[in-house]
Tab-separated table of N, CA and C in Angstrom:
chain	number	residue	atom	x	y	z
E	6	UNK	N	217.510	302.298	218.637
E	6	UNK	CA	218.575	301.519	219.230
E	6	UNK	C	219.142	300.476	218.278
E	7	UNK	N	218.441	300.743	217.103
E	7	UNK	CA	218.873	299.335	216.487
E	7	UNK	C	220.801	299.721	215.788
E	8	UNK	N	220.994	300.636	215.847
E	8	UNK	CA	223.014	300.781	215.316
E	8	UNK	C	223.615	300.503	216.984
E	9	UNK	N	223.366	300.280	218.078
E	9	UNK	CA	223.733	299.791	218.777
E	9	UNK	C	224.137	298.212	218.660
E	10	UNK	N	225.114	297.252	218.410
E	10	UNK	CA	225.322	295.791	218.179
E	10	UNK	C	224.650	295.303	219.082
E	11	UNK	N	224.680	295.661	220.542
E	11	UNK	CA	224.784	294.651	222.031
E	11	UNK	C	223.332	294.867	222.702
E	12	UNK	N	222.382	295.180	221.791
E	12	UNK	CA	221.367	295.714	222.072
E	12	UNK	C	219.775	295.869	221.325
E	13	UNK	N	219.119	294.826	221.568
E	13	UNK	CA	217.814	294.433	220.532
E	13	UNK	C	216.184	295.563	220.613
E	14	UNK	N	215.432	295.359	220.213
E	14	UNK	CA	214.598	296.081	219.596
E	14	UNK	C	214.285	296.876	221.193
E	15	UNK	N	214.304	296.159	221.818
E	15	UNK	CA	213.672	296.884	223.427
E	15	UNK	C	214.572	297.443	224.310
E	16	UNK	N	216.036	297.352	223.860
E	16	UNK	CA	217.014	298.090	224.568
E	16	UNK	C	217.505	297.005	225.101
E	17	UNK	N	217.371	296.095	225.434
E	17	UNK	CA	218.170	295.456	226.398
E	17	UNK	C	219.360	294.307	225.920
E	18	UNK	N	219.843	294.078	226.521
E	18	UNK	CA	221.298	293.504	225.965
E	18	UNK	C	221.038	292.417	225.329
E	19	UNK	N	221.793	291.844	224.638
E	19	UNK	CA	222.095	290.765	223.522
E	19	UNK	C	223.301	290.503	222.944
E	20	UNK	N	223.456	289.055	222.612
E	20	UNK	CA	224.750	288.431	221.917
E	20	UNK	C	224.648	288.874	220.506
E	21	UNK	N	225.658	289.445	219.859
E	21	UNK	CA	225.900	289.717	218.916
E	21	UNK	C	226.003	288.336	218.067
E	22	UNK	N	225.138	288.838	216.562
E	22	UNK	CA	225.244	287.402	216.056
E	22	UNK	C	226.314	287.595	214.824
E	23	UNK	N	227.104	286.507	215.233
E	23	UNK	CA	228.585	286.757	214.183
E	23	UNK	C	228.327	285.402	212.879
E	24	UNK	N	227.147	285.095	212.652
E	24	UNK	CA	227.186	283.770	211.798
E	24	UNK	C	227.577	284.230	210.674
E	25	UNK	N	227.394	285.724	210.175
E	25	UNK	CA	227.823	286.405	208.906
E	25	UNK	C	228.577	286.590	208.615
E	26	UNK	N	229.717	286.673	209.816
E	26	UNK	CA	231.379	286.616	209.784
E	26	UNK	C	231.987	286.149	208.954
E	27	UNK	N	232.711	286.148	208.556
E	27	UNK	CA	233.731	284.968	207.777
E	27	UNK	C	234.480	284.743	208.545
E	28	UNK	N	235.147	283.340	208.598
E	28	UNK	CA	235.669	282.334	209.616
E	28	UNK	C	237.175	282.628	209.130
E	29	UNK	N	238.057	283.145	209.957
E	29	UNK	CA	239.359	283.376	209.765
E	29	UNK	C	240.414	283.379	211.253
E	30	UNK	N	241.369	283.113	210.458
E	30	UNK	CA	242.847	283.015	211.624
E	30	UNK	C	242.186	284.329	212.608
E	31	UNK	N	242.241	284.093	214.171
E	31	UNK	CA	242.667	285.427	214.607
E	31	UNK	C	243.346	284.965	215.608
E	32	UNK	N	244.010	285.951	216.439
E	32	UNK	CA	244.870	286.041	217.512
E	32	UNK	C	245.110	287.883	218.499
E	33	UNK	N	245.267	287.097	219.722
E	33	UNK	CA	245.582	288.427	220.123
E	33	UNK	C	246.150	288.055	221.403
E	34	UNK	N	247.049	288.973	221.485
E	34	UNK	CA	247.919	289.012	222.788
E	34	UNK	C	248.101	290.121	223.782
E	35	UNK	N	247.663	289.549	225.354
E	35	UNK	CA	247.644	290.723	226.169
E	35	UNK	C	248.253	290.682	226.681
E	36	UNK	N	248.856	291.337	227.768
E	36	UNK	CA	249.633	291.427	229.140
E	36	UNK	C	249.123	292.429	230.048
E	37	UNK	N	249.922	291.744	231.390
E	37	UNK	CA	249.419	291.957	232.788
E	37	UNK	C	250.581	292.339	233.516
E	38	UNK	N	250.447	292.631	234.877
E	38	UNK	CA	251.768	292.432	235.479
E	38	UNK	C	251.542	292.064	237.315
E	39	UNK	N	252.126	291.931	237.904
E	39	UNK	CA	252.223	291.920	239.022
E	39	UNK	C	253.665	292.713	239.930
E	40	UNK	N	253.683	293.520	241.088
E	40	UNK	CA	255.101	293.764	241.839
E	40	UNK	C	254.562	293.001	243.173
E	41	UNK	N	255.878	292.543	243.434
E	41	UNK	CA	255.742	291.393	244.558
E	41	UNK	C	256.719	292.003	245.609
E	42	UNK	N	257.284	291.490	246.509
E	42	UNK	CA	258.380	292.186	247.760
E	42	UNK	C	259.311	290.716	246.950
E	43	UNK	N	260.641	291.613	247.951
E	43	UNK	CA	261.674	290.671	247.532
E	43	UNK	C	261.526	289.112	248.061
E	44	UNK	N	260.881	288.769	249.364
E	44	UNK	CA	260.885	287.656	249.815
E	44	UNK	C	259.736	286.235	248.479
E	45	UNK	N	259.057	287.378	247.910
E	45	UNK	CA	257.965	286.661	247.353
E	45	UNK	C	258.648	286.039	245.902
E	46	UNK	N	259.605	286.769	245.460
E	46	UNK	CA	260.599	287.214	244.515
E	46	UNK	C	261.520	285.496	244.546
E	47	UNK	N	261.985	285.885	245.851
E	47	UNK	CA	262.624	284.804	246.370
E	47	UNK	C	262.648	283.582	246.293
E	48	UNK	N	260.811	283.333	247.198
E	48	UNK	CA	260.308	281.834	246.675
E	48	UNK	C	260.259	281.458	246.018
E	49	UNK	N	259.444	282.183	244.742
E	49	UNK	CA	259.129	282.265	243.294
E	49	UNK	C	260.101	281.971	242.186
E	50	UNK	N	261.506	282.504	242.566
E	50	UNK	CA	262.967	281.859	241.839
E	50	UNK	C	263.507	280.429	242.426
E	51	UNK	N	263.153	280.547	243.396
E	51	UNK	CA	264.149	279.247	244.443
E	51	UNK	C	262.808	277.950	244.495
E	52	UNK	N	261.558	278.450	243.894
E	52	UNK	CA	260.507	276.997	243.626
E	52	UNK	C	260.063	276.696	245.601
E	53	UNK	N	260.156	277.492	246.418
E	53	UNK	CA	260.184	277.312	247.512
E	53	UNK	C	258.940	277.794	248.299
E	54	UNK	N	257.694	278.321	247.280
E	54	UNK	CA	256.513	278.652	247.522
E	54	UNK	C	256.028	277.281	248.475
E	55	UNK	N	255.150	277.321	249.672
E	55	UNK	CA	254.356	276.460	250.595
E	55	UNK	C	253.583	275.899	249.296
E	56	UNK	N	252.825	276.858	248.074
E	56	UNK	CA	251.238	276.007	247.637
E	56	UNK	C	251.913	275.456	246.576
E	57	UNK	N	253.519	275.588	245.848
E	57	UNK	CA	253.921	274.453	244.908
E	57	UNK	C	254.214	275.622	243.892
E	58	UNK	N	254.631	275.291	242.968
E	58	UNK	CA	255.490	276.420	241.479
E	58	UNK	C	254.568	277.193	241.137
E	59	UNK	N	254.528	278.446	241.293
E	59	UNK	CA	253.453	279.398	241.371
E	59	UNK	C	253.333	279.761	239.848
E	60	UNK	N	254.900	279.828	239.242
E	60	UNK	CA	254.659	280.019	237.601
E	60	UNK	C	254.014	278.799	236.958
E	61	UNK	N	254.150	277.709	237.332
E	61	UNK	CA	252.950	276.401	236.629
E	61	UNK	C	251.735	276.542	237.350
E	62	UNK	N	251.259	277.008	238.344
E	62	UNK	CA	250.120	277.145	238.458
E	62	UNK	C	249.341	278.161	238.140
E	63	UNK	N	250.064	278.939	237.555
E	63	UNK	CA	249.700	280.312	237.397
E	63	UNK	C	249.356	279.969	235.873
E	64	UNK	N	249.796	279.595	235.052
E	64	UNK	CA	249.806	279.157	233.529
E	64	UNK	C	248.677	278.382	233.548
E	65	UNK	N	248.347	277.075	234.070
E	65	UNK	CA	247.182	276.465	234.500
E	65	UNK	C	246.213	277.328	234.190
E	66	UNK	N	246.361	277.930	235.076
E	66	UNK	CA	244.974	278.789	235.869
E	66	UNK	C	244.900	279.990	234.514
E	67	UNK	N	245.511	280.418	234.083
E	67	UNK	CA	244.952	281.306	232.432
E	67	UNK	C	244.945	280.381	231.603
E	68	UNK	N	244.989	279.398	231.298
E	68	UNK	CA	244.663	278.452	230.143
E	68	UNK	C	243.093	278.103	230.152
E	69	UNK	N	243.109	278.185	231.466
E	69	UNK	CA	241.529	277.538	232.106
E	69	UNK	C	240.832	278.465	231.818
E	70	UNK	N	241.151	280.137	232.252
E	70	UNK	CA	240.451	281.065	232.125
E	70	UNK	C	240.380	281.415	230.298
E	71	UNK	N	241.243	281.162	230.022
E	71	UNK	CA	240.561	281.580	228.387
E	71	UNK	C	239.765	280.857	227.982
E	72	UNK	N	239.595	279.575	228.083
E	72	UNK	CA	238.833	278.572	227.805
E	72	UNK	C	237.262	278.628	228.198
E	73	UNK	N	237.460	279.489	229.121
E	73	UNK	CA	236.085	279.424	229.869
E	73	UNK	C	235.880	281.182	230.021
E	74	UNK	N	236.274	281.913	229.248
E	74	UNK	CA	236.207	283.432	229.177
E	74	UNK	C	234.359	283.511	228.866
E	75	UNK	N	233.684	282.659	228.039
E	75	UNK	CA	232.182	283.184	227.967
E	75	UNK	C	231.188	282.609	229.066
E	76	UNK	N	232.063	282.058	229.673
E	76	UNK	CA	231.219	281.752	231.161
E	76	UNK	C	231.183	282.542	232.093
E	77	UNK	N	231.851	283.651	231.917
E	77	UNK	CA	232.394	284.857	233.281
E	77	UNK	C	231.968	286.247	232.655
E	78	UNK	N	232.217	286.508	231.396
E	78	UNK	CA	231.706	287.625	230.602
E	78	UNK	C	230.439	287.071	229.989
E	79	UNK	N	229.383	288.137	230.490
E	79	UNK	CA	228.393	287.655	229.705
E	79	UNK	C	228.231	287.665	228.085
E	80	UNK	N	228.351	288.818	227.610
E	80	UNK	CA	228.029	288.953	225.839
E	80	UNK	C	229.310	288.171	225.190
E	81	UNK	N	230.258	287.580	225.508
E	81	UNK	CA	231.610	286.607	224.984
E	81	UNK	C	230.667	285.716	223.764
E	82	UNK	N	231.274	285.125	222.986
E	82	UNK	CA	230.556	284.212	222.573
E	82	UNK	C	231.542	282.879	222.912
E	83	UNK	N	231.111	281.529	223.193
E	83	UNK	CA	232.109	280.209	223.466
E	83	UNK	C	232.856	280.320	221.865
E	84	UNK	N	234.143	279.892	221.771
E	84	UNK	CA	235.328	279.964	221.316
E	84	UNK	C	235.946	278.691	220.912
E	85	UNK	N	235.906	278.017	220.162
E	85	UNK	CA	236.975	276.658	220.243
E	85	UNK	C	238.812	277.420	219.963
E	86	UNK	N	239.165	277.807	220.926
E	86	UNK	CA	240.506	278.342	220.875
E	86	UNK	C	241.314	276.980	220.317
E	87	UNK	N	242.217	277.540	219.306
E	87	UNK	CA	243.518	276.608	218.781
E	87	UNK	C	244.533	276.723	219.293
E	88	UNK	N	244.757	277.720	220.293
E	88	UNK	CA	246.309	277.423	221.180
E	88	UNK	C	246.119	278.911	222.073
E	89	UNK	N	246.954	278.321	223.469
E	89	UNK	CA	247.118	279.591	224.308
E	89	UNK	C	248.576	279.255	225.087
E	90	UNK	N	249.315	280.620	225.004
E	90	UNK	CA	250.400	280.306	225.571
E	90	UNK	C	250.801	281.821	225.986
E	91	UNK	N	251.232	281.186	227.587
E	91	UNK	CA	251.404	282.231	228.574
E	91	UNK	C	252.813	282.078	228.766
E	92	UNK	N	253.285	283.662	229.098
E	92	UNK	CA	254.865	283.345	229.371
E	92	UNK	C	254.861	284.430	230.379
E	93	UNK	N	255.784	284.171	231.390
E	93	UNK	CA	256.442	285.345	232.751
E	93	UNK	C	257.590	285.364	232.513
E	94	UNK	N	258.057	286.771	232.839
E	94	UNK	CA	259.121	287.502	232.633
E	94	UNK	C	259.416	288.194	233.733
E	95	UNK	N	260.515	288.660	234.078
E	95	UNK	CA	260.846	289.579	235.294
E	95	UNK	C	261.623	290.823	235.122
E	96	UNK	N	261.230	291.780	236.375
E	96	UNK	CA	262.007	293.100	235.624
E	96	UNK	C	261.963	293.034	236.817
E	97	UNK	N	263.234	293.445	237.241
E	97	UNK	CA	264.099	293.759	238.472
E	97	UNK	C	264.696	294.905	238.393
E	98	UNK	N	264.939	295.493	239.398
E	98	UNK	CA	265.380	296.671	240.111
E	98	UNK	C	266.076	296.642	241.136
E	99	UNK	N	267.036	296.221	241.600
E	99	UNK	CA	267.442	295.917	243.030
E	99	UNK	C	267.663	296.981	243.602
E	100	UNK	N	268.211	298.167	242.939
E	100	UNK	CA	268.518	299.760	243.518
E	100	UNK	C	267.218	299.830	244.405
E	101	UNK	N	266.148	299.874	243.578
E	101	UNK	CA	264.672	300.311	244.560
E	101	UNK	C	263.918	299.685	244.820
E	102	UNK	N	264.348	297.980	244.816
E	102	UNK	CA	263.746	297.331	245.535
E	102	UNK	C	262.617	296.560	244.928
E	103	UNK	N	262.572	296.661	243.525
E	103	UNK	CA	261.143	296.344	242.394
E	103	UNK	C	261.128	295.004	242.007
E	104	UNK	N	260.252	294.219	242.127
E	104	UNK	CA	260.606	292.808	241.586
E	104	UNK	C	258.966	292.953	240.937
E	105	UNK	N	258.931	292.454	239.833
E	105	UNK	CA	257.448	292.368	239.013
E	105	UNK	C	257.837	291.475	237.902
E	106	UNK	N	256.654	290.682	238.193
E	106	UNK	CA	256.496	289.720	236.926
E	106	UNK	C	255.320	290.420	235.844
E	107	UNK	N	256.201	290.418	234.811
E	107	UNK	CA	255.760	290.709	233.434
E	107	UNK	C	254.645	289.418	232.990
E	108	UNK	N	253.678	289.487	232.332
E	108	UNK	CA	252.816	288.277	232.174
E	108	UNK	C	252.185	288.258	230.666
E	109	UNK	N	252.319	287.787	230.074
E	109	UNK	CA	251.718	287.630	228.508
E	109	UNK	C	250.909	286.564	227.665
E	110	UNK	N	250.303	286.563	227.694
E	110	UNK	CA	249.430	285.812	226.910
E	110	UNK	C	249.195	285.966	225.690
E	111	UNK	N	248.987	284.769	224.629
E	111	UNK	CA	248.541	284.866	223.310
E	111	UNK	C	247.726	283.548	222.909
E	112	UNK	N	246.987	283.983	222.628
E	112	UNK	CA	245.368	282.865	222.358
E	112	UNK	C	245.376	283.281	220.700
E	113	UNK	N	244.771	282.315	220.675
E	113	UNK	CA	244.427	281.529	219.069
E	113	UNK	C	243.096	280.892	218.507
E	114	UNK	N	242.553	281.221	217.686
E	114	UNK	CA	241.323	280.775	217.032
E	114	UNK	C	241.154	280.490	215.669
E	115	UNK	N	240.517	279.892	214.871
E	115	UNK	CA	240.049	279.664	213.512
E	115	UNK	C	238.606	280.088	213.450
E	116	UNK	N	237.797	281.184	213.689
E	116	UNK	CA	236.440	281.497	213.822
E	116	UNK	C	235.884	283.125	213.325
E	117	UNK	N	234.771	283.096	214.101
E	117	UNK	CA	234.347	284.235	213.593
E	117	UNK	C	233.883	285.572	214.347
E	118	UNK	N	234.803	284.970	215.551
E	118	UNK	CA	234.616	286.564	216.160
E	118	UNK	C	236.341	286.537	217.398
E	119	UNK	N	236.667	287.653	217.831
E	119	UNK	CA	238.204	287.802	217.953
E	119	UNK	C	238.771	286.965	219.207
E	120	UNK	N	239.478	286.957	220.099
E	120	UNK	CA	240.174	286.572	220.869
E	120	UNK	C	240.874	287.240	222.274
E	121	UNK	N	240.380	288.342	221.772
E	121	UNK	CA	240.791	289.785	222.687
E	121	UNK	C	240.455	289.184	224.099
E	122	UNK	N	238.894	289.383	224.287
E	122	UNK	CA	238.923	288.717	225.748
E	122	UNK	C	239.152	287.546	226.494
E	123	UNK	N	239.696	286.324	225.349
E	123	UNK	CA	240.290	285.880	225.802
E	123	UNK	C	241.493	285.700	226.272
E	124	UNK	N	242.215	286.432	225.377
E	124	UNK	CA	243.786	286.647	225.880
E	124	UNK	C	244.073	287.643	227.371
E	125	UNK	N	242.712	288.763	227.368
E	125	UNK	CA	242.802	289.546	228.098
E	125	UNK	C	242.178	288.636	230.110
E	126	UNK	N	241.453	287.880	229.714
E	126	UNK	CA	241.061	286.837	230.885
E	126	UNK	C	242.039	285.939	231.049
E	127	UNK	N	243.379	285.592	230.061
E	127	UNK	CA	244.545	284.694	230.486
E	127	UNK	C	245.363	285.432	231.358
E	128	UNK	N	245.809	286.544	231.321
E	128	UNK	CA	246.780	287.744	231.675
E	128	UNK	C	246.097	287.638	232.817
E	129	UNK	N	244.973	288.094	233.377
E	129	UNK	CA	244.401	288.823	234.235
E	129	UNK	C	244.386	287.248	235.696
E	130	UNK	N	243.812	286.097	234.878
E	130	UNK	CA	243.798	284.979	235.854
E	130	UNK	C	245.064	284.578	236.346
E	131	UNK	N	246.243	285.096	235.259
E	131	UNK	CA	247.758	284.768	235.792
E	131	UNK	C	248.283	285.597	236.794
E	132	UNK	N	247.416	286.852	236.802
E	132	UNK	CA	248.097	287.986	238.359
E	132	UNK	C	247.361	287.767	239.203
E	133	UNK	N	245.906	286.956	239.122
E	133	UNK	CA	245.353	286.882	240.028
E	133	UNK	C	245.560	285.476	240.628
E	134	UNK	N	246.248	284.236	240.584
E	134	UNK	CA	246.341	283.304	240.655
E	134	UNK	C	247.793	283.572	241.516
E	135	UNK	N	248.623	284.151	240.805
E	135	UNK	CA	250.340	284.681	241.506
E	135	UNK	C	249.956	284.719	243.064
E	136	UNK	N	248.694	286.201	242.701
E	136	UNK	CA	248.414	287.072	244.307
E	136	UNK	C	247.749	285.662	245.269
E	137	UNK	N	247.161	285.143	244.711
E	137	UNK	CA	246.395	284.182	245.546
E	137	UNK	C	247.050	283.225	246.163
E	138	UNK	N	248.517	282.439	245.288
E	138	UNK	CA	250.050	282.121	245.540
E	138	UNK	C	250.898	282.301	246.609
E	139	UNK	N	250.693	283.889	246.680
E	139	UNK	CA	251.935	284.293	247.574
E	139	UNK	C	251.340	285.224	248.852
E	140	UNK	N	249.644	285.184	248.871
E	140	UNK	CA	249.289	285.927	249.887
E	140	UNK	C	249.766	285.657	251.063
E	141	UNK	N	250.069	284.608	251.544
E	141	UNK	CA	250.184	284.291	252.962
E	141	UNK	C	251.681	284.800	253.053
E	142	UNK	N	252.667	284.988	252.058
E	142	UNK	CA	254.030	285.635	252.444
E	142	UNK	C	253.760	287.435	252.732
E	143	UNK	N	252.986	287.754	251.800
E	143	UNK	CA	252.700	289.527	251.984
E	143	UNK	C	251.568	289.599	250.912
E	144	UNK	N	250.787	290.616	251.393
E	144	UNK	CA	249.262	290.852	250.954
E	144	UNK	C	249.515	292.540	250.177
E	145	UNK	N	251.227	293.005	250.432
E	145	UNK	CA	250.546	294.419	249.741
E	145	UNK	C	251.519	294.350	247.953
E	146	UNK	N	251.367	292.898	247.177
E	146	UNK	CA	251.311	293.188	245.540
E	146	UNK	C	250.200	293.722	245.026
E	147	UNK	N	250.814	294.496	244.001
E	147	UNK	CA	250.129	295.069	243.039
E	147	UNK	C	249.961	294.862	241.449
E	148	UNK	N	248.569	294.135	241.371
E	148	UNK	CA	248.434	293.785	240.294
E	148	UNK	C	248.412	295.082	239.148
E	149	UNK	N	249.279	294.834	238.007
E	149	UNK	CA	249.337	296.139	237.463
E	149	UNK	C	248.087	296.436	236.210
E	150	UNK	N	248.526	297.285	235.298
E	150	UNK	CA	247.785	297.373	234.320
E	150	UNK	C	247.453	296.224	233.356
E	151	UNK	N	246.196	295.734	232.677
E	151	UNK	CA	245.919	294.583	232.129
E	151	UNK	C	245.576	295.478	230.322
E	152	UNK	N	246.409	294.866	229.610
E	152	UNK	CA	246.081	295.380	227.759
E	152	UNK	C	245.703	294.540	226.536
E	153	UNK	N	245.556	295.049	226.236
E	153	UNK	CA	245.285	294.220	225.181
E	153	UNK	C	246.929	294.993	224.142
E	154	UNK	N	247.961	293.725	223.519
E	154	UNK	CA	248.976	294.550	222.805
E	154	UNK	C	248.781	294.230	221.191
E	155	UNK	N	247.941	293.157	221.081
E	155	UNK	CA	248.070	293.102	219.490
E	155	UNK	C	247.067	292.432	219.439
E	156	UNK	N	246.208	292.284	217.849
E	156	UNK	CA	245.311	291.078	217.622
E	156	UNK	C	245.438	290.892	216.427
E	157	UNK	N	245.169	290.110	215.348
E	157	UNK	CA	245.024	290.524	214.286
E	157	UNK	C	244.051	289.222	213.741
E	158	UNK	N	243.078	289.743	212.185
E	158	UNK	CA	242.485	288.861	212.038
E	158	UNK	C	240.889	289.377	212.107
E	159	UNK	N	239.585	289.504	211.439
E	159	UNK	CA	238.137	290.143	211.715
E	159	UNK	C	238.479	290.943	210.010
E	160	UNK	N	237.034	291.787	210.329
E	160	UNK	CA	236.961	292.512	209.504
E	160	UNK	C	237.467	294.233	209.832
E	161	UNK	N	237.660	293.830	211.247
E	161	UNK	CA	237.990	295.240	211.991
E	161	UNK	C	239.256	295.834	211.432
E	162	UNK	N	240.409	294.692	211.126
E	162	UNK	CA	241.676	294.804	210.832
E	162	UNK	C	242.657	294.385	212.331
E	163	UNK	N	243.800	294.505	211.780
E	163	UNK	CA	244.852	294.510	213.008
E	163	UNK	C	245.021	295.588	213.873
E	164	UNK	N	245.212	295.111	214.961
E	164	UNK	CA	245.385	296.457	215.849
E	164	UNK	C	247.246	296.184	216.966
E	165	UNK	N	247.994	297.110	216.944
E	165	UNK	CA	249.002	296.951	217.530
E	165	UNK	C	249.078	298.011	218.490
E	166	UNK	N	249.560	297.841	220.078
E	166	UNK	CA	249.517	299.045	220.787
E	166	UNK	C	250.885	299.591	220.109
């Protein structure tokens, strides 16, 4: 078992030790999405949500989550992240009725291991924070696919979807 990383002499799991790393820029950026009904659409443009601006609380709430990504994933290692910044976007459809917020994240580090899950826990806390937002207007959004679209920075190299 020992060419396994996540995994010590007896099989059982373990933190990968990155002290051998070399300490370099990385970054990586994911996205998420959410489809909402038009009324949710509505609030959400017009700031008219009951629990308060769902896009600032929603940003909040993935800043927090990257920050705190090795408290929720176990094998993560803690991170001193150098910047995270979330942005929503909208793609509309009015023909068929589609309203979805686009969601993106990009986290930042000076260290020695990547950023992936953290960018990927910003995205993910921002659709889940939306849904939690706008449940009491309608309960059937769909949180969409969560990616990882770029990172760059490791010894792994860059990766671009």
């Amino acid at each position: 078992m020992s060419k396994l990383t996540h995994f010590n002499e007896q099989g059982r799991a373990k933190m990968v030790d990155v002290s051998h790393k070399e300490e370099t820029v990385r970054v990586a950026i994911a996205k998420s999405s959410i489809i909402v009904n038009e009324e949710i659409y509505n609030q959400i443009a017009e700031g008219t949500n009951k629990k308060g601006d769902v896009f600032a609380v929603a940003q909040i709430a993935a800043v927090m989550a990257a920050k705190n990504t090795a408290t929720i994933i176990p094998m993560c290692h803690p991170l001193p992240l150098t910047g995270i910044d979330v942005q929503f976007d909208w793609f509309i459809d009015r023909e068929t009725n589609h309203f979805e917020i686009l969601i993106q994240s990009e986290v930042k580090t000076k260290g020695f291991t990547g950023v992936e899950m953290e960018a990927l826990t910003a995205a993910s806390a921002a659709a889940l924070t939306i849904y939690d937002m706008c449940k009491a207007v309608g309960k059937e959004m769909i949180i969409g696919q969560t990616m990882l679209m770029k990172k760059t920075g490791g010894k792994n190299g860059d990766y671009e979807r």
